[in-house]
Short mmCIF file of C-alpha atoms in Angstrom, two decimals:
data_model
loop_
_atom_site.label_atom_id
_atom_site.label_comp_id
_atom_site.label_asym_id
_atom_site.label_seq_id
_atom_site.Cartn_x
_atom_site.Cartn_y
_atom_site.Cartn_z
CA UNK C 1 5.06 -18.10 28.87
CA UNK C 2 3.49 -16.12 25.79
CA UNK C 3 6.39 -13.62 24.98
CA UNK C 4 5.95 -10.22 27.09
CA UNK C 5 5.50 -8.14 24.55
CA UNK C 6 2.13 -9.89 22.95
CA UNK C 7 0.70 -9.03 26.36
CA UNK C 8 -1.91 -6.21 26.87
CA UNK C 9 -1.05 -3.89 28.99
CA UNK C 10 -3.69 -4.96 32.23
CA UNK C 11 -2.04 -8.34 31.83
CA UNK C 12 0.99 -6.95 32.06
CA UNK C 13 -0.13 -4.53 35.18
CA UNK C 14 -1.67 -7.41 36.54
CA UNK C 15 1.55 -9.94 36.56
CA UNK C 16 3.46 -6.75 37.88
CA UNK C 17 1.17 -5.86 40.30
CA UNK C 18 1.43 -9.59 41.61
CA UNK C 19 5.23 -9.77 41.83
CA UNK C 20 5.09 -12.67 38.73
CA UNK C 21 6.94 -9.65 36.46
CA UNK C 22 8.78 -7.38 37.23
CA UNK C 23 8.84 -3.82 35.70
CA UNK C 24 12.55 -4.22 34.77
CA UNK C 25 11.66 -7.75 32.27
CA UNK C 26 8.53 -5.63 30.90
CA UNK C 27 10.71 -3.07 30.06
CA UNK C 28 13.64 -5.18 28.64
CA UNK C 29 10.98 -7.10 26.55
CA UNK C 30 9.84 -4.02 25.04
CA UNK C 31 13.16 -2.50 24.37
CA UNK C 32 14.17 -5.80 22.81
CA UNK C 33 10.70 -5.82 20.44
CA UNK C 34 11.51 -2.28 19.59
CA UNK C 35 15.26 -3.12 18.59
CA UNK C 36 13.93 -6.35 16.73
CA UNK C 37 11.18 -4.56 14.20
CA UNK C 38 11.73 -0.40 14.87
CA UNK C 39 14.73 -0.41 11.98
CA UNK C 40 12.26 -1.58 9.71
CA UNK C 41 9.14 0.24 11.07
CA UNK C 42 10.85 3.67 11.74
CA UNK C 43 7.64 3.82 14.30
CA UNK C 44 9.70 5.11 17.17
CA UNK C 45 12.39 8.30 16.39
CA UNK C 46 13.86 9.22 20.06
CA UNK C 47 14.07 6.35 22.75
CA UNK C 48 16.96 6.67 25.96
CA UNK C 49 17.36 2.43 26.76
CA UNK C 50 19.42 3.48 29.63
CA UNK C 51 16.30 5.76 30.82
CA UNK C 52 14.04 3.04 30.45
CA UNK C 53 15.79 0.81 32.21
CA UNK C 54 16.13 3.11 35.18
CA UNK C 55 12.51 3.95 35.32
CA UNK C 56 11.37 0.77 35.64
CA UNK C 57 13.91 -0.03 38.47
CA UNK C 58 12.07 2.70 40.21
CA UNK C 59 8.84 0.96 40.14
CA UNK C 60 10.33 -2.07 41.39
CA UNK C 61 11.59 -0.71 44.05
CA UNK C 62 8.01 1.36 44.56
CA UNK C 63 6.81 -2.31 44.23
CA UNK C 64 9.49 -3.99 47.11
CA UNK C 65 8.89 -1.57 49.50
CA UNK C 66 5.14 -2.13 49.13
CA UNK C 67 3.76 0.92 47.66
CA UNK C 68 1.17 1.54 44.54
CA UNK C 69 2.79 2.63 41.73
CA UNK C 70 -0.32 3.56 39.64
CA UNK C 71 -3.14 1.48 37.99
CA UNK C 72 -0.30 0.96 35.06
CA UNK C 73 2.96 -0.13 36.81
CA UNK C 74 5.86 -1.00 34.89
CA UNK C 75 3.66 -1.07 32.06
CA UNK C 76 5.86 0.14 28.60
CA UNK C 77 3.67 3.08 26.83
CA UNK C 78 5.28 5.36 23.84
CA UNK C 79 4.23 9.07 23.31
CA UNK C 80 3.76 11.31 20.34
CA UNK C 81 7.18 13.72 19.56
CA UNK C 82 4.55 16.61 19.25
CA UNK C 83 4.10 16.49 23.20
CA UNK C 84 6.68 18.02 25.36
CA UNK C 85 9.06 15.13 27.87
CA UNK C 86 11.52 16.75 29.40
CA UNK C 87 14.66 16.43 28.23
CA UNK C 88 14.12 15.47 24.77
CA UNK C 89 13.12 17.48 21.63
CA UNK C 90 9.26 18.02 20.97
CA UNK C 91 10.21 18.59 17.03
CA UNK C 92 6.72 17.85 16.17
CA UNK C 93 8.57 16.30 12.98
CA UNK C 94 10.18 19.37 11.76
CA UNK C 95 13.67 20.03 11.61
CA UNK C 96 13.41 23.46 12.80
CA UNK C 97 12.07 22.35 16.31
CA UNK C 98 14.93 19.36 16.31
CA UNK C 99 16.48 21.69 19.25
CA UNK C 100 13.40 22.40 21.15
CA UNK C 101 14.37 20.12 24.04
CA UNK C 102 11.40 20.44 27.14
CA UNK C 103 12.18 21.29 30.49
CA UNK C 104 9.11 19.86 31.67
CA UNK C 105 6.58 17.49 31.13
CA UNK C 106 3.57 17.69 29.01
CA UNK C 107 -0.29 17.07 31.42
CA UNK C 108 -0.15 13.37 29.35
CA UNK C 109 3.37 12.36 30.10
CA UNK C 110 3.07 13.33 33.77
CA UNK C 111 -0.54 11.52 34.38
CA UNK C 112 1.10 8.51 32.80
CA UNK C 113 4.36 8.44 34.85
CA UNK C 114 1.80 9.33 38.01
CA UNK C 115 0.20 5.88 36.65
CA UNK C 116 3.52 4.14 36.74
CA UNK C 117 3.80 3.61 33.27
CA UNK C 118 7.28 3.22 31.90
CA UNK C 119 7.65 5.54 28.82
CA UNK C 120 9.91 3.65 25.69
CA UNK C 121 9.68 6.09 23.45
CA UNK C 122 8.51 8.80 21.39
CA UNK C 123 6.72 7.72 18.12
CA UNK C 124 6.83 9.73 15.13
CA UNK C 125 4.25 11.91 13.12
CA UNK C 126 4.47 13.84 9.74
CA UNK C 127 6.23 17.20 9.64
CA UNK C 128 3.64 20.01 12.26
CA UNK C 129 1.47 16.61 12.26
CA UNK C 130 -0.68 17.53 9.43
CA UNK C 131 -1.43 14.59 7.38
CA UNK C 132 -3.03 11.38 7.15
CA UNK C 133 0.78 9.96 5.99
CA UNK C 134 3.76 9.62 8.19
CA UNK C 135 6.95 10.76 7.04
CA UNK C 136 8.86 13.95 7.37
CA UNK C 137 12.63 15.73 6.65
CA UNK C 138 14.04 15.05 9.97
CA UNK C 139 12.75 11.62 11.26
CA UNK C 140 11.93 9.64 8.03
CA UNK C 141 9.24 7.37 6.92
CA UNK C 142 7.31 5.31 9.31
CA UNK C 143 5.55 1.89 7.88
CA UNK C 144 2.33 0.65 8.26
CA UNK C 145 3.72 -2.84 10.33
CA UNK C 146 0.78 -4.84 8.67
CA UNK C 147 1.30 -3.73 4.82
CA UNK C 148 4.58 -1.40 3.92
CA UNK C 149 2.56 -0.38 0.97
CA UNK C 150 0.06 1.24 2.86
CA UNK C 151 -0.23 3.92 4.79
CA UNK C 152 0.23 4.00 8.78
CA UNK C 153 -1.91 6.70 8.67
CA UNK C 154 -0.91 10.04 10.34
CA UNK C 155 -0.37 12.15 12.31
CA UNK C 156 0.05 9.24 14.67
CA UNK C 157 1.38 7.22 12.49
CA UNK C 158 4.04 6.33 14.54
CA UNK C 159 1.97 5.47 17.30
CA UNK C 160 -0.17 3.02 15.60
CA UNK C 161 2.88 1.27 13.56
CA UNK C 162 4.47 1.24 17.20
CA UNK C 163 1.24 -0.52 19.24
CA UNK C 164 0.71 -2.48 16.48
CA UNK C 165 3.96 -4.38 16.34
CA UNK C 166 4.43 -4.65 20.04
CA UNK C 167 6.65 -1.45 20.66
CA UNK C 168 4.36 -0.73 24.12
CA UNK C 169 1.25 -1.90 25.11
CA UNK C 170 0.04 1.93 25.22
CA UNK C 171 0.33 4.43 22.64
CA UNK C 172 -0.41 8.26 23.27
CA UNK C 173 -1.54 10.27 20.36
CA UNK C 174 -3.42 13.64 19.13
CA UNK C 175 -6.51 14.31 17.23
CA UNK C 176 -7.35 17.31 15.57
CA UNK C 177 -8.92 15.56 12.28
CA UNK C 178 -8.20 12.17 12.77
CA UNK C 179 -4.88 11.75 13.70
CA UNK C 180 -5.85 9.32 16.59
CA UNK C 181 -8.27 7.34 14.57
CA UNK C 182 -6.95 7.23 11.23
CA UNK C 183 -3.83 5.53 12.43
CA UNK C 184 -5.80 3.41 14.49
CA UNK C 185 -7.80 2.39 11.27
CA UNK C 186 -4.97 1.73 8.96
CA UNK C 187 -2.86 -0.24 10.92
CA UNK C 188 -5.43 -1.99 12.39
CA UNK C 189 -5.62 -1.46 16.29
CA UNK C 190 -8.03 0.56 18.55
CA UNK C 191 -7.79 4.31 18.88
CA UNK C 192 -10.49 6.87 21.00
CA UNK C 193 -10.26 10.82 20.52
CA UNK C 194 -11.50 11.73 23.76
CA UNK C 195 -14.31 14.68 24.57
CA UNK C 196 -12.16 18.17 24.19
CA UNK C 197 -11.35 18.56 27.94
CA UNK C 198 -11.18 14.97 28.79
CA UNK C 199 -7.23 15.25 28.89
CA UNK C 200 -5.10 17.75 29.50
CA UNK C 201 -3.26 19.44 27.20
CA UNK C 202 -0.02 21.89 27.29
CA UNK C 203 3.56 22.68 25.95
CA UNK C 204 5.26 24.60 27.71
CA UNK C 205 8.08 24.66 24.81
CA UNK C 206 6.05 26.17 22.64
CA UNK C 207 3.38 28.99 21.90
CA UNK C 208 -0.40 29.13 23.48
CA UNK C 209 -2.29 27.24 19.99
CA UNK C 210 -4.59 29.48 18.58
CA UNK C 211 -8.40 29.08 19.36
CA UNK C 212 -8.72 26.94 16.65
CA UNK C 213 -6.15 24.45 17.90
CA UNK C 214 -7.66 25.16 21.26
CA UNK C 215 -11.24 23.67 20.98
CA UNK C 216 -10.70 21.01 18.31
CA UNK C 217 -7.50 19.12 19.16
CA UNK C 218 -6.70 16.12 21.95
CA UNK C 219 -4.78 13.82 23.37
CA UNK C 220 -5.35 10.04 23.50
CA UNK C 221 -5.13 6.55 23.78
CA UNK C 222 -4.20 3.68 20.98
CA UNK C 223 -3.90 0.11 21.91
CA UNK C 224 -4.53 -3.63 20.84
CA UNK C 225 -7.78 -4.17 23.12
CA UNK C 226 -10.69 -1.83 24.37
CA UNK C 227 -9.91 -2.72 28.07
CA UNK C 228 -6.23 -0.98 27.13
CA UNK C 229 -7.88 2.18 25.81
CA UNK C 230 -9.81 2.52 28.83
CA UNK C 231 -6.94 1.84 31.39
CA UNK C 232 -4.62 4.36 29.01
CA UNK C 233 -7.48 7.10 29.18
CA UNK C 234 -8.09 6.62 32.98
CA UNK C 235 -4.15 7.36 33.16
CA UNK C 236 -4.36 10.40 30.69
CA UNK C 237 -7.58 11.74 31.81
CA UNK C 238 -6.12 12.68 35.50
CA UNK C 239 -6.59 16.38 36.93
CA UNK C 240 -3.89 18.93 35.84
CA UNK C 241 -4.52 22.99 36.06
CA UNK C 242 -2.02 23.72 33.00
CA UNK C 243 -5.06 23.46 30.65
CA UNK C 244 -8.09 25.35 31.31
CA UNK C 245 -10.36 22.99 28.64
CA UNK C 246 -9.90 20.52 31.24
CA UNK C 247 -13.16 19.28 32.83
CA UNK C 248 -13.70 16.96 36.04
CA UNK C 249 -16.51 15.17 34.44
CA UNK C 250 -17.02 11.42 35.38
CA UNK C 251 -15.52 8.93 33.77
CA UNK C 252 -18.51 6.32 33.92
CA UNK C 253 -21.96 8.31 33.21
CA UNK C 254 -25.96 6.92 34.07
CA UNK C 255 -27.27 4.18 32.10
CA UNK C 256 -28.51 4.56 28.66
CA UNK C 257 -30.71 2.27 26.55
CA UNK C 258 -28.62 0.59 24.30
CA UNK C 259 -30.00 2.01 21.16
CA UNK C 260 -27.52 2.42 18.31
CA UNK C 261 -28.18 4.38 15.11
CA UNK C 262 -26.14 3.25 11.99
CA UNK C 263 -25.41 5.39 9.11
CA UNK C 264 -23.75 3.67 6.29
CA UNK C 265 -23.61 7.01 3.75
CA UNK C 266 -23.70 10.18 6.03
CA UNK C 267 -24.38 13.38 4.09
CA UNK C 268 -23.34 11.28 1.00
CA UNK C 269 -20.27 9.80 1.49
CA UNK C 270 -19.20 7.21 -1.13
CA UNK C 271 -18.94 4.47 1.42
CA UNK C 272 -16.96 1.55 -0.34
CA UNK C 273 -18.31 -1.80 0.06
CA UNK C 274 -15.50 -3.24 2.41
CA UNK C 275 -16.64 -0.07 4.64
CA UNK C 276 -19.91 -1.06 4.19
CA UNK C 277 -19.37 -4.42 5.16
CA UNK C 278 -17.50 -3.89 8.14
CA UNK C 279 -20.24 -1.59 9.70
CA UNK C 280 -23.42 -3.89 8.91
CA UNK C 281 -20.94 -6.32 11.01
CA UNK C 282 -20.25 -4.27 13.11
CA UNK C 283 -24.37 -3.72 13.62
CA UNK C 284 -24.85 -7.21 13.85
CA UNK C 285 -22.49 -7.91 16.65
CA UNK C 286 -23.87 -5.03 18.79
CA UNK C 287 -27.71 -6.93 18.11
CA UNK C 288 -25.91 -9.67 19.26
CA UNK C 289 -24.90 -8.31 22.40
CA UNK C 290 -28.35 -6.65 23.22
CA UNK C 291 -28.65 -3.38 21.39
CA UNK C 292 -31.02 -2.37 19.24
CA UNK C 293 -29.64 -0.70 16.26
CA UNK C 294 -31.84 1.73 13.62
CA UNK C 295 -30.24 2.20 10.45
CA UNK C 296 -30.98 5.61 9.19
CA UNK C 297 -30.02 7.47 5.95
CA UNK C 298 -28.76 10.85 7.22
CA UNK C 299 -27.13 12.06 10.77
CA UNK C 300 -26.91 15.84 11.76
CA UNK C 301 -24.46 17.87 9.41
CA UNK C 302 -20.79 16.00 9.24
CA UNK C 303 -20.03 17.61 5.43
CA UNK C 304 -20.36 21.08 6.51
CA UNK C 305 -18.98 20.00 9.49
CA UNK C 306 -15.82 19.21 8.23
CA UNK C 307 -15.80 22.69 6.03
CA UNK C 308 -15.79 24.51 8.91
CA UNK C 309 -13.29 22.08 11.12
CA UNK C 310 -10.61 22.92 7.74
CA UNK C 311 -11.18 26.54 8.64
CA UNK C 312 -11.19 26.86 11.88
CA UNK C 313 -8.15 24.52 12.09
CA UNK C 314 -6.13 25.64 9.02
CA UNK C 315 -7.57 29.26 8.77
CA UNK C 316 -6.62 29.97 11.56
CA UNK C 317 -3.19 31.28 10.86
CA UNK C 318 -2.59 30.30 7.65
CA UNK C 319 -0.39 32.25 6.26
CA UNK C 320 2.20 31.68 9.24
CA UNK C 321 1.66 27.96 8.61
CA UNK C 322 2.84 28.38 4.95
CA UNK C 323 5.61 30.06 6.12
CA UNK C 324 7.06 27.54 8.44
CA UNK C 325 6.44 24.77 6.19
CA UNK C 326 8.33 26.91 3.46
CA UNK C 327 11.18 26.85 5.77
CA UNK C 328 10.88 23.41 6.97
CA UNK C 329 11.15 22.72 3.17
CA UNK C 330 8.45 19.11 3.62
CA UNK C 331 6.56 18.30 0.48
CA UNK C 332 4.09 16.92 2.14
CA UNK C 333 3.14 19.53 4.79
CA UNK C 334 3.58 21.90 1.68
CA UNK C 335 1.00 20.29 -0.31
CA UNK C 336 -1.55 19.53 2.91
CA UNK C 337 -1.60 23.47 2.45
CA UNK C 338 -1.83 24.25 -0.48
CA UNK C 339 -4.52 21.91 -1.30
CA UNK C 340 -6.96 23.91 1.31
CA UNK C 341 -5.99 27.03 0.25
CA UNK C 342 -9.22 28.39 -0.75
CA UNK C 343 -10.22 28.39 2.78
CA UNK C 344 -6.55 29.16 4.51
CA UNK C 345 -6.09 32.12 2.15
CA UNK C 346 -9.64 33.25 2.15
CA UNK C 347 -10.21 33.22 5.89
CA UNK C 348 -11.09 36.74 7.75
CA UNK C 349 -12.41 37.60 10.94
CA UNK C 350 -16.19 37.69 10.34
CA UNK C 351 -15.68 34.21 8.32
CA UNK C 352 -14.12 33.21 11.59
CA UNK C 353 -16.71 34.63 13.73
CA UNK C 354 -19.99 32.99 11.45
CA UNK C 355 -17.76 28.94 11.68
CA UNK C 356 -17.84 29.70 15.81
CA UNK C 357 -21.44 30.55 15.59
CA UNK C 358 -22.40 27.71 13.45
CA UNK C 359 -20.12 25.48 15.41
CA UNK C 360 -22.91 26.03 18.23
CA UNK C 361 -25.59 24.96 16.38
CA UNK C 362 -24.31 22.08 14.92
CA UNK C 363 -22.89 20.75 18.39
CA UNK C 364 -26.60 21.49 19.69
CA UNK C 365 -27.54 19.34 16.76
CA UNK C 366 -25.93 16.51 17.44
CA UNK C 367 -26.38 16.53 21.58
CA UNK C 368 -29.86 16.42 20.82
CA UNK C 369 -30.07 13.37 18.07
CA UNK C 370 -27.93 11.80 20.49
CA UNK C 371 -30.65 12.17 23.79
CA UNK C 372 -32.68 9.38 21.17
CA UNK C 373 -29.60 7.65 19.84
CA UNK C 374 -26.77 7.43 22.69
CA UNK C 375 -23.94 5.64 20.05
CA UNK C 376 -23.53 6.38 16.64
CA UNK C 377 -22.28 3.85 14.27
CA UNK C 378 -20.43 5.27 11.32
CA UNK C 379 -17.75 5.07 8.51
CA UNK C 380 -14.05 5.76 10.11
CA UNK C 381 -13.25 6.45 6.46
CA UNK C 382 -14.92 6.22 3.24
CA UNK C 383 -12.15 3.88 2.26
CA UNK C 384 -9.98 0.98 2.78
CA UNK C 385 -6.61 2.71 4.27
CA UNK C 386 -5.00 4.60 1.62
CA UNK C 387 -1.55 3.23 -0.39
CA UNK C 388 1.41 5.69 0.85
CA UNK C 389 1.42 9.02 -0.02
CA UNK C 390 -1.66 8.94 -2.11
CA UNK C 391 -2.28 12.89 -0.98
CA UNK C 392 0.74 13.28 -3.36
CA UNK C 393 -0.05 11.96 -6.18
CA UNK C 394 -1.65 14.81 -7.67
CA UNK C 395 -4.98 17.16 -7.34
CA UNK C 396 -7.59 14.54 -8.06
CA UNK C 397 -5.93 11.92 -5.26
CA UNK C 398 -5.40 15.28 -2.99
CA UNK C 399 -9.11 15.82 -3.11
CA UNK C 400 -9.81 12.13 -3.03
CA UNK C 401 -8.02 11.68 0.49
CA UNK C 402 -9.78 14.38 2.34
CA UNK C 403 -13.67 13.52 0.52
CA UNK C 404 -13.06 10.03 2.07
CA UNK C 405 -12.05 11.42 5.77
CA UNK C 406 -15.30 13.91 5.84
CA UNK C 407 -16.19 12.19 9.15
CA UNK C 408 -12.24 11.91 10.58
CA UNK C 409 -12.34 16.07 9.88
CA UNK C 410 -16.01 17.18 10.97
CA UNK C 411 -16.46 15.40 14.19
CA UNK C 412 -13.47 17.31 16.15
CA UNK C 413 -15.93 20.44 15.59
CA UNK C 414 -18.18 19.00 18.14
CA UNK C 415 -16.17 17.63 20.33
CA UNK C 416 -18.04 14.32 20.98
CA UNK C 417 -15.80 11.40 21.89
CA UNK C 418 -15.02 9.33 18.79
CA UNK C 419 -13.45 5.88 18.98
CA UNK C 420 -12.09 3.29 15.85
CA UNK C 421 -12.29 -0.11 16.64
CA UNK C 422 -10.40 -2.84 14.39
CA UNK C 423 -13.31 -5.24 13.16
CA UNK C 424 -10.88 -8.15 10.48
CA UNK C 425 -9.25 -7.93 7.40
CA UNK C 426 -9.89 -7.32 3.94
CA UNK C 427 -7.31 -9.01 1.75
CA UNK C 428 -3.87 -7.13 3.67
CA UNK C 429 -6.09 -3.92 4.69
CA UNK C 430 -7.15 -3.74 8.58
CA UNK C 431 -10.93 -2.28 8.44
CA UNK C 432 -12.50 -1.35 10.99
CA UNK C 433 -15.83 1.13 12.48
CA UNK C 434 -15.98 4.45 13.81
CA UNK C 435 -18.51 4.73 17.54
CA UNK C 436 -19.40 8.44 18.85
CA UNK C 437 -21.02 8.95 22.14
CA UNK C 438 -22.10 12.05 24.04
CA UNK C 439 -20.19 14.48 25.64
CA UNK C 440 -17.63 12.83 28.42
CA UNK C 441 -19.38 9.76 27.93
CA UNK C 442 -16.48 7.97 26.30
CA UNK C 443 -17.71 5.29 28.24
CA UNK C 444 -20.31 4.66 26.04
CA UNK C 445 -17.81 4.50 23.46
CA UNK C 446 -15.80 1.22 25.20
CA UNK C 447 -18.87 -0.42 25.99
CA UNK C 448 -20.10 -0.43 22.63
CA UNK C 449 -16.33 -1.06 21.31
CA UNK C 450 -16.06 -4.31 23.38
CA UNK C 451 -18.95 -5.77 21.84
CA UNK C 452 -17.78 -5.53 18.46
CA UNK C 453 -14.05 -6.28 19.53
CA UNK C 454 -16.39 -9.73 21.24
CA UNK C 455 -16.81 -10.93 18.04
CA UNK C 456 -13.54 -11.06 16.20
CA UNK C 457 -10.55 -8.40 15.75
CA UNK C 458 -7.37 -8.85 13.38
CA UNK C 459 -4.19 -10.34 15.09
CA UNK C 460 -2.62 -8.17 17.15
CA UNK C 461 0.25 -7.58 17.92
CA UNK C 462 1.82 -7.92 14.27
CA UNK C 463 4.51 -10.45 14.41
#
């Protein structure tokens, strides 16, 4: 038998569902992945083996007595360290919070325990989960499983590094500029930032987010196939009153024509050609598959778009932000400030006011291309993924970083769903495409995901 670990996670809900696995070997195989590679990786910072173990007795014995544990029985997920799981730490990465310990459970960890999953771990992110790079002061550096020189990408770095080499079958993670998609991209696996409201959101450790926080960021899944992003955001997308962005839309919406549009250079981008590449691939294998696909040379506003995401985001508070990452003492949380300080700094209420008013219009903008042009085919980033801590490395590779993740920053501001999807390799870089939908139609998203994903992805998991 194929080693449990490689497995995706319906095979492995399938095999448990059937009595061929039990929860208990699922568990022990991923336990035993995560001892084998996580030294290396650094992917996953707080894991309880004992706990493990004696969750996934409990959906045995669910399983014995001839109950339903949940669509994802004894199937081994990890979750972000910025969520709250009671009885550990939600530090978010930052040594302040390294005594923040939940009593209860985040929306996300309770929807996927109501699923039966089997939680392994909590993956790490960079310090208040700000950049595109994984490391912080309390936790350490996590590596990108497929090249060490390269990023993981961030802020679920961990979460990507950890799916990626076999630590789960599930990964949670949170968006708020890319943080589910980026890490997705670099290390070469599947990630979807749900529609804001899709999943519900709330720590009860820590203070209400401001309204910037509010209507931009998410929670969701990462995985080695589409199918496993869909059964992860059926889990994660389950009722819970704590957040009141959370909507009880549909998860399957009416048919659409499968019309496509492509957009190789929106608003400008310097696309490289690897990116370029991957997405006139990426075009062909949905023509295979039945869509048609219109390549156009602009899309409604995603440059401004992202100007006003940074403020709303970053302005929002900025001078407390500075503050706590002057305490937390992180160079890189330091610098992901200071480098957007014009807007931080220069933030005031009617600036604040005039970004929520053109937020409107721009989200009206791009509900109605989308009534002609259900998917959007775009650039996840302008770039291969980036070498490790290229934000560092002075102003011009500062500036660099955040030109080439104009679409990773302005789509949050509309809340569409957004989804990577791993297309090959270029030399030792993963590349991949970037698919937006509709509102709640996520949906739309997988479909469109499994057609490329048809036609070739890279190896997965990484031995």
């Amino acid at each position: 038998m194929t080693d449990i670990w490689r497995l995706s996670a319906s095979r492995i809900a399938t095999l448990i569902a059937q009595r061929k696995l039990s929860a208990a070997e699922a568990a022990r195989a991923a336990l035993a992945r995560l001892d084998a590679v996580n030294p290396r990786l650094n992917a996953v910072v707080d894991h309880r083996p004992e706990e493990v173990l004696a969750r996934a007795a409990v959906i045995d014995a669910a399983l014995a007595r001839g109950e339903n544990p949940g669509p994802l029985a004894g199937v081994p997920v990890t979750v972000k360290i910025n969520i709250d799981q009671a009885g550990f730490a939600t530090t978010n990465g930052v040594g302040l919070q390294k005594d923040l310990v939940a009593v209860a459970n985040s929306p996300v960890v309770d929807n996927l325990l109501k699923a039966g999953a089997v939680i392994v771990g909590r993956t790490n992110t960079p310090a208040f989960s700000y950049r595109w790079f994984t490391s912080n002061r309390l936790h350490g550096r996590t590596l990108n499983p497929r090249d060490a020189a390269l990023t993981p990408g961030g802020s679920s770095g961990g979460a990507a590094s950890a799916v990626a080499a076999g630590i789960g079958h599930i990964a949670h993670g949170t968006d708020i500029a890319g943080s589910i998609r980026y890490p997705a991209f670099a290390c070469g696996v599947h990630g979807l930032r749900p529609t804001l409201g899709r999943v519900a959101a709330y720590n009860a450790s820590s203070p209400e987010r401001t309204i910037g926080g509010q209507i931009t960021a998410v929670s969701g899944p990462l995985a080695r196939t589409v199918h496993d992003v869909r059964l992860g955001l059926v889990a994660m997308a389950a009722p819970d009153p704590r957040d009141p962005w959370w909507s009880p839309a549909p998860l399957t919406g009416p048919a659409l024509p499968r019309i496509a549009a492509l957009c190789l250079r929106p608003d400008g981008l310097d696309t490289q050609p690897e990116i370029v590449a991957a997405l006139l691939d990426a075009a062909d294998r949905l023509r295979d598959a039945g869509w048609t696909v219109d390549e156009l040379d602009a899309l409604p506003p995603l440059k401004e778009t992202a100007a006003i995401q940074i403020g709303l985001w970053i302005g929002d508070g900025y001078e407390a932000m500075v503050h706590s990452a002057e305490r937390e003492g992180d160079p890189g949380a330091l610098a992901a400030l200071a480098g957007q300080a014009a807007i931080g700094a220069g933030m005031t209420l009617e600036k604040f006011s005039a970004a929520l008013v053109r937020r409107a219009t721009i989200t009206r903008q791009w509900q109605q291309f989308m009534e002609r042009y259900p998917v959007v085919l775009l650039p996840a980033c302008a770039e291969l993924p980036f070498a490790a801590d290229l934000d560092l490395q002075g102003p011009e590779a500062y500036a660099r970083v955040w030109a080439a993740q104009m679409t990773m920053v302005g789509l949050p501001l509309t809340g569409l769903p957004s989804f990577v999807v791993s297309t090959g390799m270029s030399g030792s870089s993963p590349v991949g495409v970037q698919i937006v939908a509709g509102r709640f139609r996520e949906d739309l998203c997988l479909v469109a995901g499994e057609a490329i994903e048809a036609r070739g992805v890279p190896p997965m998991p990484v031995d």
